[in-house]
């Protein structure tokens, strides 16, 4: 969004008039309205009011949180990192049961803060709120929560926060089952000035049988390429050098557009943007990863040498039960094609252990794929039974002790092969985008190579946001220690 035109719009809003119907103008109106209300409350309190948005879960949620922070800052809240703030908003995840448990656990602590602070408001949003049983439980046992909204109306956050400020004694609940609107053209508070996520699509149509995402995020919706390109151009003008294109399954991008465009063609347009140095994307479903995409990745060095390619299981039988629509063999063949075209690529993955019906032989197939592919790193998960998904009602759930034992064996293998694989760059010179001063040692800075591997090397804060060439001296498991050669 162009800042000047936004300022002009905001300054012309008259909050005594009814709210406009069209978005995003309606939200601009409520930002202004909430801003005035907050200023009154703040004056009475004799201090500025603070907020903290806490993110659970994936990159999509992280990006949504940046948008929520942008709105709250525009309303006039000051950002803090502690949870004894005047507004605490949990942006929740529900992909695994322990994510839900953690939220309930932390709500107890928030309640104790709220008892001491009459201005405090607690809000909950995100995927977990799309589950009926969660909202029922909150209504019954967590009455102190002020605001609950879901994934389909996050674009309405300003309106809902304005309502909550007007009615601090109510529990405001707004959950929708779908929406045509996306959360665009609203203020954003980026975590890093030099890199940003960019949503290219929302939702998922795959219905993997263990996964709750299609139920809580809804059907797949792609944004128009022109909107995406304009957003990235705006980000680049604002100092961004690296973007991560975000979608649950970026490889099916564009299929539902009026004029369908493939993900590979979108990428080709994105790499043409002047001033943009790196493009990443997340997540790729193996069933939809096209040869066209591999070709485009190989052709343009701006596209990062990293692919996150969730395996979930190495057993063709389990993959079939999971509704993943690829086999062990087709996955391995895909990896071969990728490596033949882009030999230095880093591959990472997600693996689930203990899916219902998984036998020892099925599990050995998973270990076999890990041995063969040699991932740089892998996220390993114990299967979590999500009510409402087909897998939750399957009878042959694997006993806990068996799952635990398999999980430990998988983790050991993933760590061993990950270490070996990551170390292959030792002694090379690589470009690193510097992200921050090292948290443990202030004489070092920390950044990432384009393959997403972390590098620490001597330097200071003036390097943050720059791409510099670093000699990789030593690999320590999943990261490198190096020293700087020159600035690019
Ligand atoms: N149990 C365990 N892991 C899951 N994931 C998704 N659903 C479940 C579940 N029910 C994992 C998948 C996915 C990642 C984001 O979370 O591996 O790729
Ligand atoms: Fe879930 Fe499968 Fe969609 Fe990924 S592709 S979000 S695992 S349903």
Coordinates of C-alpha atoms and ligand atoms in Angstrom, one line a residue:
X1 CA 0.0 0.0 0.0
X2 CA 1.2 3.5 -0.9
X3 CA 1.7 5.2 2.5
X4 CA 0.9 8.7 1.4
X5 CA -2.5 7.7 -0.1
X6 CA -3.3 5.7 3.1
X7 CA -2.5 8.7 5.3
X8 CA -4.8 10.8 3.1
X9 CA -7.6 8.3 3.4
X10 CA -7.3 8.0 7.1
X11 CA -7.2 11.7 7.7
X12 CA -10.4 12.2 5.7
X13 CA -12.4 9.6 7.8
X14 CA -15.3 11.0 9.8
X15 CA -16.1 8.4 12.5
X16 CA -19.5 10.2 13.3
X17 CA -20.8 8.9 10.0
X18 CA -21.8 5.2 9.5
X19 CA -19.0 2.8 8.5
X20 CA -18.5 2.4 4.7
X21 CA -19.6 -1.0 3.3
X22 CA -16.6 -1.6 0.9
X23 CA -13.4 -3.1 2.0
X24 CA -10.7 -2.1 2.8
X25 CA -12.2 1.3 3.4
X26 CA -14.5 -0.1 6.1
X27 CA -11.4 -1.3 8.0
X28 CA -9.7 2.0 7.6
X29 CA -12.8 3.6 9.2
X30 CA -12.5 1.1 12.1
X31 CA -8.8 1.7 12.6
X32 CA -9.5 5.4 13.0
X33 CA -12.5 4.7 15.3
X34 CA -10.5 2.3 17.5
X35 CA -7.6 4.8 17.5
X36 CA -9.8 7.5 19.0
X37 CA -11.2 5.1 21.5
X38 CA -7.8 3.9 22.5
X39 CA -6.5 7.4 22.9
X40 CA -9.4 8.1 25.4
X41 CA -8.6 5.0 27.4
X42 CA -4.9 5.7 27.3
X43 CA -5.5 9.2 28.6
X44 CA -7.6 7.9 31.5
X45 CA -5.0 5.3 32.3
X46 CA -2.3 8.0 32.1
X47 CA 0.0 5.8 30.0
X48 CA 0.3 4.4 26.5
X49 CA -1.5 1.0 26.1
X50 CA 0.6 -2.0 24.9
X51 CA 0.0 -5.1 22.8
X52 CA 1.6 -8.5 22.1
X53 CA 0.6 -10.8 19.3
X54 CA 1.8 -14.3 19.9
X55 CA 2.1 -16.6 17.0
X56 CA 1.7 -20.4 17.1
X57 CA 2.3 -22.6 14.0
X58 CA 3.4 -22.0 10.5
X59 CA 4.7 -19.3 8.2
X60 CA 1.1 -18.4 7.2
X61 CA 0.3 -17.6 10.8
X62 CA 3.5 -15.6 11.1
X63 CA 2.6 -13.5 8.1
X64 CA -1.0 -13.0 9.5
X65 CA 0.5 -11.9 12.8
X66 CA 2.6 -9.2 11.0
X67 CA -0.6 -7.9 9.5
X68 CA -2.4 -7.9 12.9
X69 CA 0.6 -6.1 14.4
X70 CA 0.4 -3.5 11.6
X71 CA -3.2 -2.8 12.4
X72 CA -2.7 -2.6 16.2
X73 CA 0.2 -0.2 15.8
X74 CA -1.9 1.9 13.5
X75 CA -4.6 2.0 16.2
X76 CA -2.0 3.3 18.5
X77 CA -1.0 0.4 20.7
X78 CA 2.7 0.0 21.5
X79 CA 4.3 -3.3 20.8
X80 CA 5.9 -5.2 23.7
X81 CA 7.3 -8.7 23.9
X82 CA 5.8 -9.7 27.3
X83 CA 2.3 -11.2 27.9
X84 CA 1.3 -8.8 30.6
X85 CA 0.3 -6.3 27.9
X86 CA -3.0 -4.4 27.6
X87 CA -4.0 -6.5 24.6
X88 CA -2.7 -10.0 24.1
X89 CA -3.8 -11.7 20.9
X90 CA -3.0 -15.4 20.4
X91 CA -2.8 -16.3 16.7
X92 CA -3.4 -20.1 17.1
X93 CA -2.6 -23.3 15.3
X94 CA -4.5 -26.5 15.5
X95 CA -2.5 -28.8 13.2
X96 CA -1.5 -31.0 16.2
X97 CA -3.3 -31.6 19.5
X98 CA -0.4 -30.2 21.6
X99 CA -0.8 -26.8 19.9
X100 CA -4.3 -26.6 21.4
X101 CA -3.2 -27.8 24.8
X102 CA -0.5 -25.1 24.9
X103 CA -3.0 -22.4 24.3
X104 CA -5.4 -23.5 27.0
X105 CA -2.4 -23.8 29.4
X106 CA -1.2 -20.3 28.6
X107 CA -4.7 -18.8 29.0
X108 CA -4.6 -19.5 32.7
X109 CA -1.5 -17.3 33.0
X110 CA -3.1 -14.5 31.0
X111 CA -6.2 -14.6 33.3
X112 CA -3.9 -13.9 36.3
X113 CA -2.5 -10.8 34.5
X114 CA -6.0 -9.7 33.6
X115 CA -7.1 -9.8 37.2
X116 CA -4.4 -7.2 38.0
X117 CA -4.9 -5.0 35.0
X118 CA -8.4 -3.5 34.4
X119 CA -7.5 -2.4 30.9
X120 CA -6.3 -5.8 29.7
X121 CA -8.1 -7.5 26.8
X122 CA -7.4 -11.0 25.6
X123 CA -8.1 -12.0 22.0
X124 CA -7.8 -15.4 20.2
X125 CA -7.8 -15.9 16.5
X126 CA -6.4 -18.3 13.9
X127 CA -7.0 -22.0 13.0
X128 CA -7.9 -23.3 16.4
X129 CA -10.9 -20.9 16.5
X130 CA -12.4 -22.6 13.4
X131 CA -13.2 -25.7 15.5
X132 CA -16.6 -25.7 17.1
X133 CA -15.6 -27.6 20.2
X134 CA -12.9 -25.1 20.9
X135 CA -15.3 -22.1 20.8
X136 CA -17.8 -24.1 23.0
X137 CA -15.1 -24.8 25.6
X138 CA -14.0 -21.1 25.6
X139 CA -17.6 -19.9 26.0
X140 CA -18.0 -22.3 28.9
X141 CA -14.8 -22.1 30.8
X142 CA -12.8 -19.1 29.6
X143 CA -15.3 -16.2 29.9
X144 CA -12.5 -13.8 30.5
X145 CA -11.6 -13.9 26.8
X146 CA -12.7 -10.6 25.1
X147 CA -12.5 -11.5 21.4
X148 CA -12.6 -14.6 19.3
X149 CA -12.3 -14.7 15.5
X150 CA -11.2 -17.2 12.9
X151 CA -9.2 -17.5 9.7
X152 CA -11.8 -16.2 7.3
X153 CA -12.4 -12.8 8.8
X154 CA -9.0 -11.9 10.0
X155 CA -9.2 -9.0 7.5
X156 CA -11.9 -7.6 9.8
X157 CA -9.5 -7.5 12.8
X158 CA -9.7 -3.7 13.0
X159 CA -13.6 -3.7 13.2
X160 CA -13.6 -6.5 15.8
X161 CA -11.0 -4.8 17.9
X162 CA -12.9 -1.5 17.7
X163 CA -16.0 -3.4 18.9
X164 CA -14.1 -5.0 21.7
X165 CA -12.8 -1.6 22.9
X166 CA -16.3 -0.3 22.9
X167 CA -17.6 -3.3 24.9
X168 CA -14.9 -4.6 27.2
X169 CA -17.4 -6.6 29.2
X170 CA -18.6 -8.7 26.3
X171 CA -17.1 -11.8 24.8
X172 CA -17.2 -11.0 21.1
X173 CA -17.2 -14.0 18.8
X174 CA -17.1 -13.9 15.0
X175 CA -16.4 -17.1 13.2
X176 CA -17.2 -17.7 9.5
X177 CA -17.1 -20.8 7.4
X178 CA -15.7 -19.1 4.3
X179 CA -14.9 -15.7 2.8
X180 CA -14.2 -14.1 -0.5
X181 CA -12.1 -11.5 1.1
X182 CA -8.3 -11.7 1.7
X183 CA -6.4 -9.6 4.1
X184 CA -4.6 -7.2 1.7
X185 CA -4.1 -3.5 1.5
X186 CA -4.0 -3.0 5.3
X187 CA -1.0 -1.9 7.4
X188 CA 1.7 -4.5 8.0
X189 CA 4.4 -4.6 10.7
X190 CA 7.2 -6.7 9.2
X191 CA 9.5 -8.6 11.6
X192 CA 12.5 -8.0 9.3
X193 CA 12.8 -4.9 7.1
X194 CA 14.8 -6.8 4.5
X195 CA 12.7 -9.9 4.0
X196 CA 9.0 -10.7 3.9
X197 CA 6.5 -13.4 3.3
X198 CA 3.9 -12.8 0.6
X199 CA 0.7 -14.8 0.5
X200 CA 0.1 -16.1 -3.0
X201 CA -2.8 -18.4 -2.1
X202 CA -5.0 -19.3 0.9
X203 CA -6.5 -22.6 1.9
X204 CA -6.0 -26.2 0.7
X205 CA -7.9 -28.6 -1.4
X206 CA -5.9 -31.8 -0.8
X207 CA -7.6 -33.3 2.2
X208 CA -4.6 -35.5 3.3
X209 CA -6.5 -37.8 5.7
X210 CA -4.6 -36.8 8.9
X211 CA -4.8 -33.0 8.3
X212 CA -7.2 -30.5 9.7
X213 CA -5.9 -27.6 7.5
X214 CA -8.6 -27.9 4.7
X215 CA -11.3 -27.7 7.4
X216 CA -10.0 -24.7 9.2
X217 CA -8.4 -22.7 6.3
X218 CA -11.0 -23.5 3.7
X219 CA -10.8 -24.1 0.0
X220 CA -7.8 -23.1 -2.1
X221 CA -7.9 -19.5 -3.4
X222 CA -5.1 -17.9 -5.5
X223 CA -4.4 -14.2 -5.6
X224 CA -4.1 -12.6 -9.1
X225 CA -0.5 -12.5 -10.3
X226 CA -0.8 -8.7 -10.8
X227 CA -1.7 -8.2 -7.2
X228 CA 1.2 -10.3 -6.0
X229 CA 3.7 -8.6 -8.3
X230 CA 2.5 -5.2 -7.2
X231 CA 2.8 -6.2 -3.5
X232 CA 6.4 -7.4 -4.0
X233 CA 7.3 -4.2 -6.0
X234 CA 6.0 -2.2 -3.0
X235 CA 8.0 -4.3 -0.6
X236 CA 11.2 -4.0 -2.7
X237 CA 10.7 -0.2 -2.8
X238 CA 10.5 -0.4 1.0
X239 CA 13.8 -2.2 1.3
X240 CA 12.9 -5.9 1.0
X241 CA 15.5 -8.1 -0.7
X242 CA 14.1 -11.5 -0.2
X243 CA 10.5 -12.7 -0.4
X244 CA 9.0 -16.0 0.6
X245 CA 5.9 -16.9 -1.5
X246 CA 3.4 -18.6 0.9
X247 CA 0.7 -21.1 0.3
X248 CA -0.3 -24.5 1.7
X249 CA 0.5 -26.0 -1.7
X250 CA 2.2 -23.5 -4.0
X251 CA 2.5 -26.0 -6.8
X252 CA -1.3 -25.8 -7.4
X253 CA -1.1 -22.0 -7.5
X254 CA -3.3 -20.4 -10.2
X255 CA -5.4 -23.3 -11.1
X256 CA -8.7 -21.7 -9.9
X257 CA -8.0 -18.2 -11.4
X258 CA -10.2 -17.0 -14.2
X259 CA -7.1 -17.0 -16.4
X260 CA -5.1 -19.9 -14.9
X261 CA -1.4 -19.3 -14.4
X262 CA 1.1 -22.0 -13.3
X263 CA 3.3 -21.4 -10.2
X264 CA 6.4 -21.7 -12.5
X265 CA 5.1 -18.8 -14.7
X266 CA 4.3 -16.7 -11.6
X267 CA 7.9 -17.3 -10.3
X268 CA 9.2 -16.2 -13.7
X269 CA 7.4 -12.9 -13.3
X270 CA 8.6 -12.5 -9.7
X271 CA 12.3 -12.9 -10.6
X272 CA 12.0 -10.1 -13.1
X273 CA 11.4 -7.6 -10.4
X274 CA 14.4 -5.2 -10.2
X275 CA 16.0 -4.9 -6.8
X276 CA 14.7 -8.2 -5.5
X277 CA 17.6 -10.6 -4.8
X278 CA 16.0 -13.8 -3.6
X279 CA 12.8 -15.6 -3.9
X280 CA 11.8 -18.6 -1.8
X281 CA 8.5 -20.5 -1.5
X282 CA 6.7 -22.8 0.9
X283 CA 5.2 -25.4 0.8
X284 CA 5.5 -27.7 -2.2
X285 CA 3.3 -30.8 -2.5
X286 CA 5.3 -33.6 -4.3
X287 CA 2.3 -34.7 -6.3
X288 CA 2.1 -31.3 -8.0
X289 CA 5.7 -30.4 -8.5
X290 CA 6.1 -29.9 -12.2
X291 CA 9.1 -30.3 -14.5
X292 CA 8.3 -26.8 -15.6
X293 CA 9.0 -25.6 -12.1
X294 CA 12.3 -27.5 -11.9
X295 CA 13.3 -25.9 -15.2
X296 CA 12.5 -22.4 -14.0
X297 CA 14.3 -23.0 -10.7
X298 CA 17.4 -24.2 -12.5
X299 CA 17.3 -21.2 -14.9
X300 CA 17.1 -18.3 -12.4
X301 CA 19.7 -18.0 -9.7
X302 CA 17.5 -15.6 -7.8
X303 CA 15.3 -18.6 -6.9
X304 CA 16.8 -20.0 -3.7
X305 CA 18.4 -23.4 -3.8
X306 CA 16.0 -24.9 -1.3
X307 CA 12.9 -27.0 -1.6
X308 CA 10.8 -28.1 1.3
X309 CA 9.2 -31.3 0.0
X310 CA 7.0 -32.9 2.7
X311 CA 7.4 -36.7 2.5
X312 CA 5.0 -37.6 5.4
X313 CA 5.8 -41.3 5.0
X314 CA 8.1 -43.5 2.9
X315 CA 5.6 -46.3 2.6
X316 CA 3.5 -46.4 -0.6
X317 CA 0.7 -48.1 1.3
X318 CA 0.6 -45.4 4.1
X319 CA 0.9 -42.7 1.5
X320 CA -2.2 -44.1 -0.2
X321 CA -4.1 -44.2 3.1
X322 CA -2.9 -40.6 3.8
X323 CA -4.4 -39.6 0.4
X324 CA -1.0 -38.1 -0.6
X325 CA -1.3 -39.2 -4.3
X326 CA 2.3 -40.2 -4.8
X327 CA 4.3 -43.3 -4.1
X328 CA 7.7 -44.0 -2.6
X329 CA 9.1 -44.6 -6.1
X330 CA 7.6 -41.5 -7.7
X331 CA 8.8 -39.3 -4.8
X332 CA 12.4 -40.7 -5.2
X333 CA 12.2 -40.2 -8.9
X334 CA 11.1 -36.6 -8.4
X335 CA 14.1 -36.1 -6.1
X336 CA 16.4 -37.5 -8.8
X337 CA 15.0 -35.1 -11.4
X338 CA 15.4 -32.1 -9.0
X339 CA 19.0 -33.1 -8.1
X340 CA 19.9 -33.7 -11.8
X341 CA 18.7 -30.2 -12.7
X342 CA 19.9 -28.4 -9.5
X343 CA 22.8 -30.4 -8.0
X344 CA 23.5 -28.1 -5.1
X345 CA 19.9 -27.9 -3.9
X346 CA 19.0 -28.3 -0.2
X347 CA 16.0 -30.5 0.4
X348 CA 14.1 -30.5 3.7
X349 CA 10.9 -32.3 4.6
X350 CA 8.1 -33.1 7.1
X351 CA 7.6 -36.7 8.3
X352 CA 4.8 -38.1 10.4
X353 CA 5.4 -41.2 12.5
X354 CA 2.7 -43.5 13.8
X355 CA 0.0 -42.9 11.2
X356 CA -2.9 -45.4 11.9
X357 CA -1.9 -48.8 10.5
X358 CA 1.8 -48.0 10.1
X359 CA 3.7 -51.3 10.5
X360 CA 7.4 -51.8 11.3
X361 CA 7.9 -52.5 7.6
X362 CA 6.1 -49.3 6.6
X363 CA 8.4 -47.4 9.0
X364 CA 11.5 -49.0 7.6
X365 CA 10.4 -47.6 4.2
X366 CA 10.4 -44.1 5.7
X367 CA 13.9 -44.7 7.1
X368 CA 15.0 -45.9 3.6
X369 CA 13.8 -42.7 1.9
X370 CA 15.6 -40.6 4.5
X371 CA 18.8 -42.6 3.8
X372 CA 18.4 -42.2 0.0
X373 CA 17.3 -38.5 -0.2
X374 CA 19.7 -37.2 2.5
X375 CA 17.7 -34.2 3.6
X376 CA 19.5 -31.2 5.0
X377 CA 17.0 -31.2 7.8
X378 CA 13.6 -32.6 8.5
X379 CA 10.7 -31.8 10.8
X380 CA 9.5 -35.0 12.4
X381 CA 6.1 -35.3 14.0
X382 CA 4.3 -37.9 16.1
X383 CA 0.9 -38.5 14.4
X384 CA -1.8 -36.5 16.2
X385 CA -5.4 -37.5 16.0
X386 CA -7.4 -34.5 14.8
X387 CA -11.1 -34.9 15.3
X388 CA -13.1 -34.3 12.1
X389 CA -10.3 -35.8 9.9
X390 CA -10.8 -39.2 8.2
X391 CA -7.7 -40.7 10.0
X392 CA -9.1 -39.9 13.5
X393 CA -11.8 -42.5 13.2
X394 CA -9.5 -45.3 11.9
X395 CA -9.3 -48.2 14.2
X396 CA -5.7 -49.4 14.0
X397 CA -4.0 -46.5 15.9
X398 CA -0.4 -47.3 16.7
X399 CA 0.4 -47.8 20.4
X400 CA 2.2 -44.9 22.1
X401 CA 5.4 -46.8 23.1
X402 CA 5.8 -48.1 19.5
X403 CA 5.4 -44.6 18.1
X404 CA 7.9 -43.2 20.6
X405 CA 10.5 -45.8 19.7
X406 CA 10.1 -45.2 16.0
X407 CA 10.2 -41.4 16.5
X408 CA 13.5 -41.7 18.3
X409 CA 15.0 -43.9 15.6
X410 CA 13.8 -41.5 12.9
X411 CA 15.1 -38.5 14.7
X412 CA 18.6 -40.1 15.2
X413 CA 18.8 -40.9 11.4
X414 CA 17.5 -37.5 10.3
X415 CA 20.1 -35.8 12.5
X416 CA 22.9 -38.0 11.3
X417 CA 22.2 -37.6 7.6
X418 CA 21.3 -34.0 8.1
X419 CA 24.7 -33.3 9.6
X420 CA 26.6 -35.1 6.9
X421 CA 24.6 -33.5 4.2
X422 CA 24.8 -29.9 5.6
X423 CA 28.6 -30.1 5.9
X424 CA 29.0 -30.6 2.1
X425 CA 29.6 -26.8 1.7
X426 CA 32.6 -26.6 4.0
X427 CA 35.5 -24.6 2.5
X428 CA 33.2 -22.9 -0.1
X429 CA 32.4 -19.1 -0.4
X430 CA 28.7 -18.4 -0.2
X431 CA 26.4 -15.4 -0.2
X432 CA 24.7 -14.8 3.1
X433 CA 21.8 -12.4 3.8
X434 CA 22.6 -11.1 7.3
X435 CA 19.5 -11.2 9.6
X436 CA 20.7 -10.2 13.1
X437 CA 23.5 -9.8 15.6
X438 CA 24.1 -13.2 17.1
X439 CA 22.0 -13.7 20.2
X440 CA 24.8 -15.5 22.2
X441 CA 27.9 -13.6 21.0
X442 CA 27.6 -9.9 20.1
X443 CA 30.8 -10.1 18.0
X444 CA 29.1 -12.3 15.5
X445 CA 26.2 -11.8 13.1
X446 CA 23.8 -14.5 11.9
X447 CA 22.4 -14.9 8.4
X448 CA 21.2 -17.4 5.9
X449 CA 22.5 -18.8 2.6
X450 CA 20.0 -19.1 -0.2
X451 CA 19.6 -22.8 0.7
X452 CA 18.3 -21.6 4.1
X453 CA 21.3 -22.9 6.0
X454 CA 22.3 -20.6 8.9
X455 CA 25.8 -19.1 9.1
X456 CA 27.5 -17.2 12.0
X457 CA 30.5 -15.0 11.3
X458 CA 32.3 -12.0 12.8
X459 CA 30.6 -8.7 12.0
X460 CA 28.3 -6.0 13.5
X461 CA 24.8 -4.7 13.2
X462 CA 25.7 -2.5 10.2
X463 CA 25.6 -5.7 8.1
X464 CA 22.0 -6.5 8.8
X465 CA 19.9 -6.7 5.6
X466 CA 23.0 -6.9 3.4
X467 CA 24.1 -9.9 1.3
X468 CA 27.8 -10.6 1.9
X469 CA 30.1 -13.3 0.7
X470 CA 31.3 -15.6 3.5
X471 CA 33.9 -18.4 3.6
X472 CA 32.4 -21.4 5.3
X473 CA 35.1 -22.5 7.7
X474 CA 33.4 -25.1 9.8
X475 CA 30.1 -27.0 9.9
X476 CA 28.6 -27.5 13.3
X477 CA 25.7 -29.9 12.6
X478 CA 23.0 -27.7 11.2
X479 CA 24.9 -24.4 10.9
X480 CA 28.2 -23.0 9.8
X481 CA 30.9 -20.7 11.3
X482 CA 32.6 -18.6 8.7
X483 CA 34.4 -15.3 7.9
X484 CA 33.5 -12.5 5.6
X485 CA 35.2 -12.2 2.2
X486 CA 33.5 -9.1 0.6
X487 CA 30.2 -7.3 0.2
X488 CA 28.2 -8.0 -2.9
Ligands
LIG1 N1 -0.3 -35.2 13.1 C1 1.0 -35.0 13.0 N2 1.5 -34.1 12.1 C2 0.7 -33.5 11.3 N3 1.0 -32.6 10.3 C3 -0.2 -32.2 9.8 N4 -1.2 -32.9 10.4 C4 -0.7 -33.7 11.3 C5 -1.2 -34.6 12.3 N5 -2.5 -34.8 12.4 C6 2.3 -32.2 9.9 C7 2.6 -32.6 8.4 C8 2.6 -31.3 7.8 C9 3.1 -30.4 8.9 C10 2.9 -28.9 8.7 O1 2.5 -30.8 10.0 O2 3.9 -33.2 8.4 O3 3.4 -31.3 6.6
LIG2 FE1 -2.7 -30.5 5.1 FE2 -2.1 -32.0 3.0 FE3 -3.2 -29.6 2.7 FE4 -0.6 -29.9 3.5 S1 -1.4 -30.5 1.5 S2 -2.2 -28.5 4.4 S3 -0.8 -31.7 4.8 S4 -4.2 -31.3 3.6

